[in-house]
CSV table of C-alpha atoms and ligand atoms in Angstrom, one decimal:
chain,number,residue,atom,x,y,z
A,463,MET,CA,15.1,55.1,-94.5
A,464,PRO,CA,16.1,51.8,-95.1
A,465,VAL,CA,15.6,48.5,-92.3
A,466,PRO,CA,17.4,45.4,-92.3
A,467,LEU,CA,15.2,41.5,-91.1
A,468,LEU,CA,17.9,41.6,-87.9
A,469,ASP,CA,20.8,43.8,-86.9
A,470,VAL,CA,23.0,41.5,-84.7
A,471,ASN,CA,25.1,44.2,-85.1
A,472,ALA,CA,22.8,46.3,-83.2
A,473,GLN,CA,23.2,43.8,-80.4
A,474,ASN,CA,26.1,42.1,-80.3
A,475,HIS,CA,28.4,45.4,-80.2
A,476,PRO,CA,27.6,47.3,-76.9
A,477,LEU,CA,28.0,44.9,-75.7
A,478,ALA,CA,32.2,44.0,-77.1
A,479,THR,CA,33.5,45.0,-73.9
A,480,GLU,CA,32.0,42.2,-72.0
A,481,LEU,CA,33.1,40.5,-74.9
A,482,GLU,CA,36.0,40.4,-75.4
A,483,ALA,CA,35.8,40.1,-71.2
A,484,ALA,CA,34.6,36.6,-72.1
A,485,PHE,CA,37.0,35.8,-75.1
A,486,GLN,CA,40.5,37.2,-72.5
A,487,ARG,CA,39.3,34.7,-70.0
A,488,VAL,CA,38.9,31.6,-71.7
A,489,LEU,CA,41.8,33.0,-74.2
A,490,GLN,CA,44.6,33.3,-70.8
A,491,SER,CA,42.7,29.7,-70.0
A,492,GLY,CA,43.8,28.6,-73.3
A,493,GLN,CA,40.9,25.1,-72.1
A,494,PHE,CA,39.3,25.6,-75.8
A,495,ILE,CA,37.7,22.6,-75.3
A,496,MET,CA,34.5,21.6,-72.8
A,497,GLY,CA,36.4,24.1,-70.4
A,498,PRO,CA,34.2,25.7,-67.4
A,499,ASP,CA,32.1,28.9,-69.4
A,500,VAL,CA,30.6,25.2,-70.8
A,501,PRO,CA,29.2,23.2,-67.7
A,502,ALA,CA,28.9,27.5,-66.4
A,503,PHE,CA,26.6,27.9,-69.6
A,504,GLU,CA,24.7,24.8,-68.9
A,505,GLN,CA,24.2,25.2,-64.8
A,506,GLU,CA,22.6,29.3,-65.6
A,507,CYS,CA,20.1,28.2,-69.1
A,508,LYS,CA,18.0,25.9,-66.7
A,509,ASP,CA,16.6,29.4,-64.9
A,510,PHE,CA,15.1,29.4,-69.2
A,511,THR,CA,14.6,26.0,-70.1
A,512,GLY,CA,13.1,24.8,-66.6
A,513,VAL,CA,14.4,21.9,-66.3
A,514,PRO,CA,18.1,19.8,-64.4
A,515,HIS,CA,20.0,18.5,-67.6
A,516,ASN,CA,21.1,20.6,-70.7
A,517,LEU,CA,23.7,19.7,-72.8
A,518,GLY,CA,26.0,22.4,-74.7
A,519,VAL,CA,25.8,21.7,-77.9
A,520,SER,CA,27.5,21.9,-81.3
A,521,SER,CA,24.5,24.1,-82.5
A,522,GLY,CA,20.8,23.3,-82.6
A,523,THR,CA,21.0,20.1,-85.8
A,524,ASP,CA,22.9,18.6,-83.7
A,525,ALA,CA,20.5,18.6,-80.5
A,526,ILE,CA,18.1,17.3,-82.7
A,527,LEU,CA,20.5,14.0,-84.6
A,528,LEU,CA,22.1,14.0,-81.0
A,529,ALA,CA,18.3,14.0,-79.9
A,530,LEU,CA,17.3,10.5,-81.8
A,531,MET,CA,20.8,9.1,-80.9
A,532,ALA,CA,20.3,8.9,-77.8
A,533,LEU,CA,16.5,7.8,-78.2
A,534,GLY,CA,18.1,5.1,-80.9
A,535,ILE,CA,16.0,5.4,-83.4
A,536,GLY,CA,17.1,4.6,-86.8
A,537,PRO,CA,15.7,2.4,-89.6
A,538,GLY,CA,13.2,1.0,-89.6
A,539,ASP,CA,10.9,3.9,-87.2
A,540,GLU,CA,9.2,6.3,-88.8
A,541,VAL,CA,9.1,10.2,-87.0
A,542,ILE,CA,6.6,12.7,-87.8
A,543,VAL,CA,7.5,16.3,-88.4
A,544,PRO,CA,5.6,19.2,-89.9
A,545,ALA,CA,6.1,19.7,-93.6
A,546,PHE,CA,6.3,23.3,-92.3
A,547,THR,CA,10.1,24.2,-90.5
A,548,PHE,CA,12.9,24.7,-90.9
A,549,PHE,CA,14.7,21.5,-92.9
A,550,ALA,CA,16.7,20.1,-90.2
A,551,THR,CA,14.0,19.1,-88.1
A,552,ALA,CA,13.6,16.5,-91.1
A,553,GLY,CA,17.7,16.0,-92.1
A,554,CYS,CA,18.4,15.1,-88.9
A,555,VAL,CA,15.9,11.8,-88.5
A,556,THR,CA,16.9,11.3,-92.4
A,557,ARG,CA,20.4,11.3,-91.4
A,558,VAL,CA,19.7,8.3,-88.4
A,559,GLY,CA,18.3,6.6,-90.9
A,560,ALA,CA,14.4,6.6,-90.0
A,561,THR,CA,11.7,8.0,-92.5
A,562,PRO,CA,10.3,11.5,-92.0
A,563,VAL,CA,6.0,11.1,-91.9
A,564,PHE,CA,4.7,14.9,-92.6
A,565,ALA,CA,1.9,16.3,-90.9
A,566,ASP,CA,0.6,19.6,-91.7
A,567,VAL,CA,0.1,22.4,-90.1
A,568,CYS,CA,-2.0,25.0,-87.9
A,569,PRO,CA,-3.2,28.1,-90.3
A,570,VAL,CA,-3.0,30.6,-86.9
A,571,CYS,CA,0.5,29.3,-85.0
A,572,PHE,CA,1.6,27.8,-88.4
A,573,ASN,CA,2.3,24.3,-86.0
A,574,LEU,CA,2.0,20.9,-86.2
A,575,ASP,CA,-1.8,20.3,-86.3
A,576,PRO,CA,-1.8,17.0,-83.6
A,577,ALA,CA,-5.3,15.6,-85.0
A,578,HIS,CA,-3.4,15.5,-89.0
A,579,ALA,CA,-0.2,13.9,-86.7
A,580,ALA,CA,-3.1,11.8,-84.9
A,581,SER,CA,-3.9,9.7,-89.0
A,582,LEU,CA,0.0,9.2,-89.3
A,583,ILE,CA,0.5,7.0,-86.7
A,584,THR,CA,1.7,3.3,-87.9
A,585,PRO,CA,3.0,0.8,-86.1
A,586,ARG,CA,6.6,1.7,-87.1
A,587,THR,CA,6.3,5.4,-85.4
A,588,LYS,CA,8.7,5.9,-82.6
A,589,ALA,CA,8.5,9.4,-82.4
A,590,ILE,CA,6.9,13.5,-82.5
A,591,ILE,CA,9.1,17.0,-82.9
A,592,PRO,CA,6.0,19.0,-82.4
A,593,VAL,CA,8.7,22.2,-83.6
A,594,HIS,CA,8.0,25.8,-82.1
A,595,LEU,CA,8.0,28.3,-84.6
A,596,PHE,CA,8.2,31.3,-85.3
A,597,GLY,CA,8.4,31.8,-80.2
A,598,GLN,CA,4.8,30.5,-80.2
A,599,MET,CA,5.0,27.0,-78.3
A,600,ALA,CA,2.8,23.6,-80.3
A,601,ASP,CA,-0.6,22.6,-78.7
A,602,MET,CA,2.1,20.6,-76.4
A,603,ASP,CA,-1.1,19.0,-74.2
A,604,ALA,CA,-2.5,17.4,-77.8
A,605,ILE,CA,1.1,15.7,-78.6
A,606,MET,CA,2.2,15.2,-75.5
A,607,ALA,CA,-1.6,13.2,-75.0
A,608,LEU,CA,-1.4,11.6,-78.6
A,609,ALA,CA,2.6,10.7,-77.7
A,610,LYS,CA,1.8,8.6,-74.6
A,611,GLN,CA,-1.5,6.9,-76.1
A,612,HIS,CA,0.4,5.8,-78.5
A,613,ASN,CA,4.0,5.2,-76.1
A,614,LEU,CA,6.2,7.8,-78.9
A,615,TYR,CA,9.1,9.9,-78.2
A,616,VAL,CA,8.6,13.8,-77.8
A,617,ILE,CA,11.7,16.0,-79.0
A,618,GLU,CA,10.5,19.2,-78.7
A,619,ASP,CA,12.1,21.8,-82.3
A,620,ALA,CA,12.6,24.8,-79.3
A,621,ALA,CA,15.5,26.2,-82.3
A,622,GLN,CA,13.5,29.0,-82.1
A,623,ALA,CA,11.1,29.6,-79.0
A,624,PHE,CA,14.4,29.3,-76.6
A,625,GLY,CA,12.4,31.2,-73.6
A,626,ALA,CA,8.7,30.5,-74.9
A,627,THR,CA,6.4,29.1,-72.5
A,628,TYR,CA,2.9,26.7,-72.8
A,629,LYS,CA,0.9,27.2,-69.5
A,630,GLY,CA,3.7,27.7,-67.9
A,631,LYS,CA,5.5,25.3,-68.7
A,632,PRO,CA,9.1,26.4,-70.7
A,633,ALA,CA,9.6,25.6,-74.3
A,634,GLY,CA,12.2,21.7,-74.3
A,635,SER,CA,10.4,20.7,-71.0
A,636,ILE,CA,7.4,18.9,-71.6
A,637,GLY,CA,9.8,16.5,-73.9
A,638,HIS,CA,11.2,13.1,-73.9
A,639,PHE,CA,14.1,16.1,-74.7
A,640,GLY,CA,14.0,18.9,-75.9
A,641,CYS,CA,15.8,21.5,-78.7
A,642,TYR,CA,17.7,25.1,-78.8
A,643,SER,CA,19.7,27.0,-82.0
A,644,PHE,CA,21.6,29.7,-80.8
A,645,PHE,CA,23.0,30.4,-84.4
A,646,PRO,CA,23.0,33.6,-84.8
A,647,SER,CA,19.6,34.7,-86.0
A,648,LYS,CA,17.6,33.1,-83.5
A,649,ASN,CA,16.9,35.4,-80.2
A,650,LEU,CA,19.9,33.7,-77.9
A,651,GLY,CA,22.9,34.6,-81.1
A,652,ALA,CA,25.7,33.5,-80.2
A,653,LEU,CA,29.4,34.2,-82.2
A,654,GLY,CA,28.6,31.4,-84.3
A,655,ASP,CA,26.5,28.2,-83.7
A,656,ALA,CA,25.8,26.7,-80.9
A,657,GLY,CA,22.7,24.7,-79.3
A,658,LEU,CA,21.9,23.5,-76.0
A,659,LEU,CA,19.8,19.8,-75.8
A,660,ALA,CA,17.8,19.6,-72.7
A,661,THR,CA,16.2,17.2,-70.8
A,662,ASN,CA,14.1,16.2,-67.4
A,663,ASP,CA,15.8,12.2,-67.7
A,664,ALA,CA,18.8,12.2,-66.0
A,665,SER,CA,19.9,8.8,-67.7
A,666,LEU,CA,18.6,10.1,-70.9
A,667,TYR,CA,21.1,12.8,-70.0
A,668,GLU,CA,23.8,10.5,-69.4
A,669,LYS,CA,23.2,8.8,-72.8
A,670,ALA,CA,23.4,12.5,-74.5
A,671,ARG,CA,25.8,12.3,-73.1
A,672,ILE,CA,28.7,10.8,-73.7
A,673,LEU,CA,27.9,10.6,-77.3
A,674,ARG,CA,28.7,14.4,-76.9
A,675,THR,CA,31.4,12.6,-77.2
A,676,HIS,CA,32.1,9.5,-79.9
A,677,GLY,CA,29.9,7.4,-76.8
A,678,MET,CA,33.5,7.7,-74.7
A,679,LYS,CA,33.3,6.1,-71.3
A,680,PRO,CA,36.1,6.0,-70.3
A,681,LYS,CA,38.3,7.7,-72.1
A,682,TYR,CA,39.2,5.6,-75.1
A,683,TYR,CA,37.3,2.6,-74.6
A,684,HIS,CA,33.8,3.6,-76.7
A,685,GLN,CA,30.7,1.4,-75.2
A,686,GLU,CA,28.8,3.1,-78.5
A,687,VAL,CA,29.3,5.4,-82.2
A,688,GLY,CA,29.1,9.2,-81.2
A,689,ALA,CA,30.1,12.1,-82.6
A,690,ASN,CA,31.7,15.5,-82.3
A,691,PHE,CA,29.2,16.8,-81.2
A,692,ARG,CA,30.2,19.8,-78.3
A,693,LEU,CA,30.1,23.9,-77.5
A,694,ASP,CA,33.3,25.4,-77.9
A,695,SER,CA,34.2,26.4,-75.3
A,696,LEU,CA,34.2,30.6,-76.7
A,697,GLN,CA,30.8,30.1,-77.9
A,698,ALA,CA,30.3,28.9,-74.6
A,699,ALA,CA,31.5,32.4,-72.1
A,700,PHE,CA,30.0,34.5,-75.4
A,701,LEU,CA,26.8,33.2,-75.2
A,702,ARG,CA,27.1,34.0,-70.9
A,703,VAL,CA,27.1,37.2,-71.6
A,704,LYS,CA,24.6,37.8,-73.7
A,705,LEU,CA,21.8,35.4,-71.6
A,706,GLN,CA,22.5,37.6,-68.8
A,707,HIS,CA,20.6,40.3,-71.6
A,708,HIS,CA,17.8,37.7,-73.4
A,709,SER,CA,14.8,38.2,-71.3
A,710,THR,CA,15.1,42.1,-72.0
A,711,TYR,CA,15.5,41.1,-75.8
A,712,THR,CA,12.4,38.8,-75.0
A,713,ALA,CA,10.0,41.6,-73.7
A,714,ALA,CA,11.6,44.3,-76.5
A,715,ARG,CA,10.3,41.7,-79.6
A,716,GLN,CA,7.0,40.9,-77.6
A,717,ALA,CA,6.3,45.1,-77.3
A,718,ASN,CA,7.5,45.6,-81.2
A,719,ALA,CA,4.8,42.8,-82.5
A,720,ALA,CA,2.3,44.4,-80.2
A,721,ARG,CA,3.0,47.3,-81.7
A,722,TYR,CA,3.5,46.3,-85.0
A,723,THR,CA,-0.5,44.1,-84.4
A,724,SER,CA,-2.1,47.8,-83.0
A,725,LEU,CA,-0.4,50.2,-85.9
A,726,LEU,CA,-1.3,48.2,-88.6
A,727,ALA,CA,-5.5,46.1,-87.7
A,728,SER,CA,-6.8,49.8,-88.8
A,729,THR,CA,-5.5,48.9,-91.5
A,730,GLU,CA,-8.2,49.0,-94.7
A,731,GLY,CA,-8.1,44.7,-95.4
A,732,VAL,CA,-6.0,43.5,-93.0
A,733,THR,CA,-7.0,41.3,-89.9
A,734,ILE,CA,-5.2,39.9,-86.9
A,735,ALA,CA,-5.5,35.8,-87.1
A,736,ASN,CA,-8.1,34.4,-84.6
A,737,PRO,CA,-7.0,32.3,-81.9
A,738,THR,CA,-10.5,30.2,-82.3
A,739,ASP,CA,-9.6,28.8,-85.6
A,740,CYS,CA,-7.1,26.8,-84.8
A,741,GLN,CA,-9.6,24.0,-84.2
A,742,CYS,CA,-13.1,24.5,-85.7
A,743,ILE,CA,-11.6,25.9,-89.5
A,744,THR,CA,-11.3,23.1,-92.2
A,745,LYS,CA,-9.1,22.3,-94.7
A,746,GLN,CA,-12.1,23.4,-96.9
A,747,ASP,CA,-13.2,26.2,-95.4
A,748,LEU,CA,-9.3,27.9,-95.3
A,749,ARG,CA,-9.3,26.3,-98.9
A,750,HIS,CA,-12.6,28.8,-99.7
A,751,GLN,CA,-11.5,32.2,-97.5
A,752,SER,CA,-11.9,34.7,-99.5
A,753,SER,CA,-9.5,37.9,-100.1
A,754,SER,CA,-11.0,40.4,-97.9
A,755,PRO,CA,-9.3,41.1,-95.1
A,756,ARG,CA,-5.8,39.9,-97.2
A,757,ILE,CA,-3.7,39.8,-95.0
A,758,ILE,CA,-3.3,38.3,-91.6
A,759,LEU,CA,-1.9,38.7,-88.7
A,760,PRO,CA,0.8,36.6,-86.2
A,761,VAL,CA,-1.3,36.4,-82.7
A,762,ALA,CA,-0.2,34.4,-79.6
A,763,TYR,CA,-2.8,31.8,-77.9
A,764,PRO,CA,-3.9,34.0,-74.6
A,765,ASN,CA,-1.9,30.2,-72.9
A,766,ASN,CA,1.2,30.8,-75.2
A,767,SER,CA,4.4,33.5,-73.7
A,768,HIS,CA,5.3,34.0,-77.3
A,769,THR,CA,8.8,35.2,-78.1
A,770,TRP,CA,8.8,36.8,-81.8
A,771,ASN,CA,12.0,34.8,-83.3
A,772,GLN,CA,9.8,35.5,-86.1
A,773,TYR,CA,6.6,38.2,-87.7
A,774,THR,CA,4.8,36.2,-90.1
A,775,LEU,CA,2.1,37.5,-92.4
A,776,ARG,CA,-0.3,35.9,-94.5
A,777,VAL,CA,-0.2,37.5,-97.4
A,778,LEU,CA,-3.8,36.1,-99.6
A,779,GLY,CA,-4.9,36.2,-102.8
A,780,GLU,CA,-2.5,34.4,-105.5
A,781,GLY,CA,0.9,36.5,-106.0
A,782,ARG,CA,0.2,38.7,-103.6
A,783,ARG,CA,2.7,38.0,-100.6
A,784,ASN,CA,5.4,38.1,-103.9
A,785,ALA,CA,4.0,42.1,-105.0
A,786,LEU,CA,4.8,43.1,-100.6
A,787,LYS,CA,8.4,41.1,-100.5
A,788,ALA,CA,8.9,43.0,-104.0
A,789,HIS,CA,7.5,46.8,-102.9
A,790,LEU,CA,9.4,46.2,-99.3
A,791,GLN,CA,12.7,45.0,-101.2
A,792,SER,CA,12.8,48.1,-103.2
A,793,HIS,CA,11.7,50.1,-99.7
A,794,GLY,CA,14.4,49.0,-98.8
A,795,ILE,CA,12.6,47.2,-95.9
A,796,GLY,CA,14.6,43.5,-95.5
A,797,CYS,CA,12.0,40.4,-95.1
A,798,GLU,CA,12.1,37.2,-95.5
A,799,ILE,CA,9.9,34.2,-97.3
A,800,TYR,CA,9.6,31.0,-93.3
A,801,TYR,CA,9.8,28.7,-95.7
A,802,PRO,CA,8.8,28.9,-99.1
A,803,LEU,CA,8.9,24.7,-99.9
A,804,THR,CA,7.5,22.7,-98.0
A,805,LEU,CA,9.3,19.1,-96.8
A,806,ASP,CA,7.2,17.3,-98.7
A,807,ARG,CA,8.2,18.9,-101.8
A,808,GLN,CA,12.6,19.0,-101.3
A,809,PRO,CA,14.5,17.7,-104.3
A,810,CYS,CA,15.6,15.3,-101.2
A,811,TYR,CA,12.8,14.2,-100.3
A,812,LYS,CA,11.3,13.8,-103.4
A,813,SER,CA,11.2,9.7,-103.4
A,814,LEU,CA,9.5,9.9,-100.0
A,815,PRO,CA,6.3,7.3,-100.5
A,816,TYR,CA,4.0,10.0,-100.1
A,817,CYS,CA,-0.3,11.3,-100.1
A,818,SER,CA,-1.7,12.3,-96.9
A,819,ASP,CA,-2.9,15.9,-97.0
A,820,LEU,CA,-0.7,19.2,-96.3
A,821,SER,CA,-2.9,21.7,-98.3
A,822,ILE,CA,-2.2,24.7,-94.5
A,823,ALA,CA,1.1,23.8,-95.0
A,824,HIS,CA,1.3,24.8,-99.2
A,825,ARG,CA,-1.0,27.6,-98.7
A,826,LEU,CA,1.2,29.1,-96.2
A,827,ALA,CA,4.1,28.6,-97.9
A,828,GLU,CA,3.0,30.1,-100.5
A,829,GLU,CA,0.9,34.0,-98.0
A,830,VAL,CA,3.7,34.1,-95.2
A,831,LEU,CA,6.1,36.9,-95.5
A,832,SER,CA,8.5,37.7,-91.7
A,833,LEU,CA,9.6,41.5,-90.4
A,834,PRO,CA,12.1,42.7,-88.8
A,835,VAL,CA,10.9,42.5,-85.2
A,836,TYR,CA,14.9,41.6,-83.3
A,837,PRO,CA,14.6,43.8,-79.6
A,838,GLU,CA,17.0,47.4,-81.3
A,839,LEU,CA,14.6,47.8,-84.2
A,840,THR,CA,13.3,51.5,-83.2
A,841,SER,CA,10.0,53.3,-83.2
A,842,ALA,CA,11.4,55.3,-86.5
A,843,GLN,CA,12.7,52.4,-87.9
A,844,GLN,CA,9.1,49.9,-87.5
A,845,ASP,CA,7.6,52.5,-88.8
A,846,GLU,CA,9.0,52.8,-92.0
A,847,VAL,CA,8.1,49.4,-92.3
A,848,ILE,CA,4.1,49.9,-91.1
A,849,THR,CA,4.1,53.3,-93.9
A,850,ILE,CA,5.4,51.0,-96.8
A,851,LEU,CA,3.4,48.3,-95.6
A,852,GLN,CA,0.0,50.4,-95.3
A,853,SER,CA,1.7,52.3,-99.2
A,854,PHE,CA,1.0,49.2,-100.2
A,855,CYS,CA,-2.3,47.9,-99.1
A,856,LEU,CA,-3.8,51.7,-100.2
A,857,ASN,CA,-2.8,51.2,-103.2
A,858,PRO,CA,-6.4,49.5,-105.0
A,859,SER,CA,-4.3,47.8,-107.3
A,860,ASN,CA,-2.3,45.2,-105.4
B,1014,PLP,C1,17.7,27.2,-86.4
B,1014,PLP,C2,16.6,26.1,-86.4
B,1014,PLP,C3,16.9,25.0,-86.2
B,1014,PLP,C4,18.6,24.1,-86.4
B,1014,PLP,O1,19.7,25.0,-86.2
B,1014,PLP,P1,21.0,25.9,-86.4
B,1014,PLP,O2,21.8,25.6,-84.9
B,1014,PLP,O3,21.8,26.4,-87.2
B,1014,PLP,O4,21.4,24.3,-87.1
B,1014,PLP,C5,16.6,23.5,-85.9
B,1014,PLP,N1,15.0,23.8,-86.6
B,1014,PLP,C6,14.6,24.8,-86.2
B,1014,PLP,C7,12.8,25.4,-86.0
B,1014,PLP,C8,15.5,25.9,-86.5
B,1014,PLP,O5,15.0,27.4,-86.2
């Protein structure tokens, strides 16, 4: 039985009647740009972002770009970003003319290492962008303390973590801005591109709101150069339908992740990541970590509510991750490497002068493999993934 990595149809098709009604409402209204569904969606997002000011935008990438623009970050400024993330986190920094400075990450939660970030701060550092990768929040207490000490802005890239929490606080509600993506593969998926920018700060919100429409206030008078970062009324209408089911989807992802962990943990050569390693493992230890155990399962820290946008294994041993990927794919199991090349090694960033130790990020790029964890995954499908994965582990030649 083939199992896809993600099945957007399994989520959207059962909502066809509601989504078609939303489409009809927007079609009949004729208000395709900034119609009433946009502010209504922004209001409804408060339940998940936990902040008073929410701005619907064209994508998660544009949310990050708009946050940087609203904070006035530009040429001559440095912004610290994790080396192990989706490209947009750093690409937006470059697009405003600033320089991304790459920090290493934690081998347990895959997120920005605050101690390494601290070592990268210079007089030019203006901001730090923690990414809540795969649906688990970064160590925000340490990041906020660092930011306070050095007077830095914090932009949370919560593209994969809408609805996640850290010590009870929602992703995107702790820094100056929270940025979310509703790309179809994210936990709240639109029927196209969409995103959200959230902030507690009324004046930053007002600035971002004006920049979202070309810096225009009043109409046809431009105080600043903005751009077109608007969320379509149609996507807002679709997202309002899906937002009502978001908590159910999250619970299903959490149940799937828990089931993987409980069924896989007893397999020969498989272990669960140890949360305490985040604080005390040294890069040296990691390099010398033996190849037994050979597969490490992801873990949620007790103070986090993890939303499991991805369920990501570490497969130790040279070439073994790629071998497992090939094995799963040859049996029709969808899986993907998020991400195969760290940002410091991207061709477009070759010219950045860079010399800090990113060895954990580099190692993760060789080891990670994400399995299907989407809400509609059935037990039978998940059992199939587990059986095929175990057949790899139990084969002595692997
Ligand atoms: C998806 C994603 C983005 C970009 O979101 P888009 O809506 O695709 O523009 C940014 N950062 C991270 C970590 C992401 O996963």
